[in-house]
Coordinates of C-alpha atoms in Angstrom, one line a residue:
G1 CA 0.0 0.0 0.0
G2 CA 0.9 3.6 -0.3
D3 CA -0.1 6.1 -3.0
I4 CA -2.4 5.2 -6.0
L5 CA -0.7 6.2 -9.2
L6 CA -1.6 6.3 -12.9
S7 CA 0.4 6.3 -16.1
T8 CA -0.9 6.6 -19.7
T9 CA 0.2 5.5 -23.2
T10 CA -1.0 5.9 -26.7
D11 CA 1.2 3.3 -28.3
L12 CA 1.9 0.7 -25.6
K13 CA 5.6 1.5 -25.9
E14 CA 6.1 4.8 -24.1
W15 CA 4.3 5.6 -20.8
T16 CA 3.9 8.9 -19.1
P17 CA 5.6 9.3 -15.7
P18 CA 3.3 8.1 -12.9
Q19 CA 1.0 10.7 -11.4
K20 CA -0.4 10.5 -8.0
V21 CA -4.2 10.0 -7.9
Y22 CA -4.8 9.4 -4.2
T23 CA -1.9 9.8 -1.8
E24 CA -1.2 7.9 1.4
Q25 CA -1.4 11.3 3.2
Q26 CA -4.8 12.3 1.9
D27 CA -7.6 11.4 4.3
G28 CA -4.9 9.8 6.5
P29 CA -2.1 9.1 6.8
I30 CA -3.0 5.5 5.8
P31 CA -1.8 3.4 2.8
K32 CA -4.3 3.1 -0.1
V33 CA -4.4 -0.2 -2.1
I34 CA -6.0 -1.4 -5.3
A35 CA -6.3 -4.9 -6.8
N36 CA -8.9 -4.7 -9.6
P37 CA -9.5 -2.5 -12.7
P38 CA -11.9 0.5 -12.7
L39 CA -15.5 0.0 -13.9
E40 CA -16.0 2.1 -17.0
L41 CA -19.4 3.6 -17.3
K42 CA -20.8 6.1 -19.8
D43 CA -19.9 9.2 -17.9
R44 CA -17.5 8.0 -15.2
W45 CA -14.9 5.6 -14.1
I46 CA -15.1 3.9 -10.7
L47 CA -12.1 2.3 -9.1
P48 CA -12.5 0.2 -6.0
Y49 CA -9.8 0.7 -3.3
W50 CA -9.2 0.1 0.3
R51 CA -7.3 1.8 3.1
Q52 CA -5.2 -0.5 5.2
N53 CA -2.9 0.2 8.1
P54 CA 0.4 -1.7 8.0
R55 CA 0.1 -5.2 9.6
G56 CA 2.7 -6.9 11.7
T57 CA 5.1 -5.8 14.3
G58 CA 8.5 -5.7 12.6
G59 CA 10.2 -2.8 10.9
A60 CA 9.8 1.0 11.3
A61 CA 7.1 1.2 8.6
C62 CA 4.9 -1.3 10.6
Q63 CA 5.5 0.4 13.9
R64 CA 4.7 3.9 13.0
Q65 CA 1.4 5.2 14.4
M66 CA -1.4 5.6 11.9
H67 CA -4.2 7.9 12.8
S68 CA -6.8 6.7 10.3
K69 CA -9.1 3.7 10.3
D70 CA -9.2 0.9 7.7
H71 CA -12.1 1.1 5.3
A72 CA -13.1 0.4 1.7
G73 CA -14.5 2.8 -0.9
V74 CA -14.2 3.8 -4.5
L75 CA -12.4 6.6 -6.5
V76 CA -14.6 8.3 -9.1
S77 CA -13.4 10.1 -12.2
T78 CA -15.9 12.0 -14.4
D79 CA -13.2 13.4 -16.8
R80 CA -11.7 10.1 -18.1
G81 CA -9.1 9.9 -15.4
K82 CA -7.8 13.4 -15.2
T83 CA -9.1 13.9 -11.7
W84 CA -10.3 11.4 -9.1
A85 CA -12.4 11.8 -5.9
P86 CA -12.9 9.3 -3.0
R87 CA -16.4 8.2 -2.3
G88 CA -17.9 5.8 0.2
H89 CA -16.7 4.6 3.6
I90 CA -17.5 0.9 3.9
V91 CA -16.6 -0.9 7.1
Q92 CA -17.2 -4.5 8.2
P93 CA -19.5 -4.3 11.3
G94 CA -17.9 -5.8 14.4
A95 CA -14.4 -6.1 12.9
H96 CA -11.3 -4.8 14.6
D97 CA -8.0 -3.7 13.2
H98 CA -4.6 -5.0 14.4
A99 CA -4.6 -2.6 17.3
G100 CA -8.0 -3.7 18.6
Q101 CA -9.7 -0.6 17.3
P102 CA -13.0 -0.9 15.4
G103 CA -12.4 -1.1 11.7
V104 CA -12.0 -3.3 8.7
D105 CA -10.3 -6.7 8.8
R106 CA -10.0 -8.4 5.4
L107 CA -12.6 -6.2 3.6
I108 CA -10.2 -5.9 0.6
E109 CA -9.9 -6.4 -3.2
G110 CA -13.3 -4.9 -4.1
A111 CA -14.7 -5.7 -7.5
L112 CA -17.6 -3.7 -9.0
V113 CA -20.6 -4.9 -11.0
P114 CA -23.4 -2.6 -12.3
L115 CA -26.9 -3.7 -11.3
G116 CA -29.2 -3.4 -14.3
D117 CA -28.4 -1.5 -17.5
P118 CA -25.5 0.9 -16.8
R119 CA -26.7 3.1 -19.7
A120 CA -30.2 3.6 -18.2
V121 CA -29.3 5.4 -15.0
S122 CA -26.2 7.4 -14.3
P123 CA -24.7 6.3 -12.1
P124 CA -26.4 2.9 -12.0
P125 CA -26.8 0.9 -8.7
L126 CA -23.6 -1.0 -8.1
L127 CA -22.7 -4.2 -6.3
Q128 CA -19.2 -4.3 -4.7
L129 CA -17.7 -7.7 -3.8
F130 CA -14.8 -8.2 -1.4
R131 CA -12.4 -10.9 -0.3

């Protein structure tokens, strides 16, 4: 986890330098993680992500104090990826993080599916599945 970055290409040979979309420091500090591609709808892209504090007890990175809670959500772009905004705050009821604080434990790797015809309503109702 860390920052969420993007890079573009027009020829699959040369890629632009990575640009930060959502940083570890935004709404945090807490690492942001993605595992699945964005859902492309008619007028927006929706990228599932989750925020996850470092796990474990070894190393300086795992020992630093995080002040944000784990949760899942989506990043939304309405301009074909030029800008992104976080939306949603999904937590698993009754779960606790590694420090015993209420939060998400294993609500990760979200995948999105539109419910119904994604062209009929914008945005359509969505289903998000987690591991």
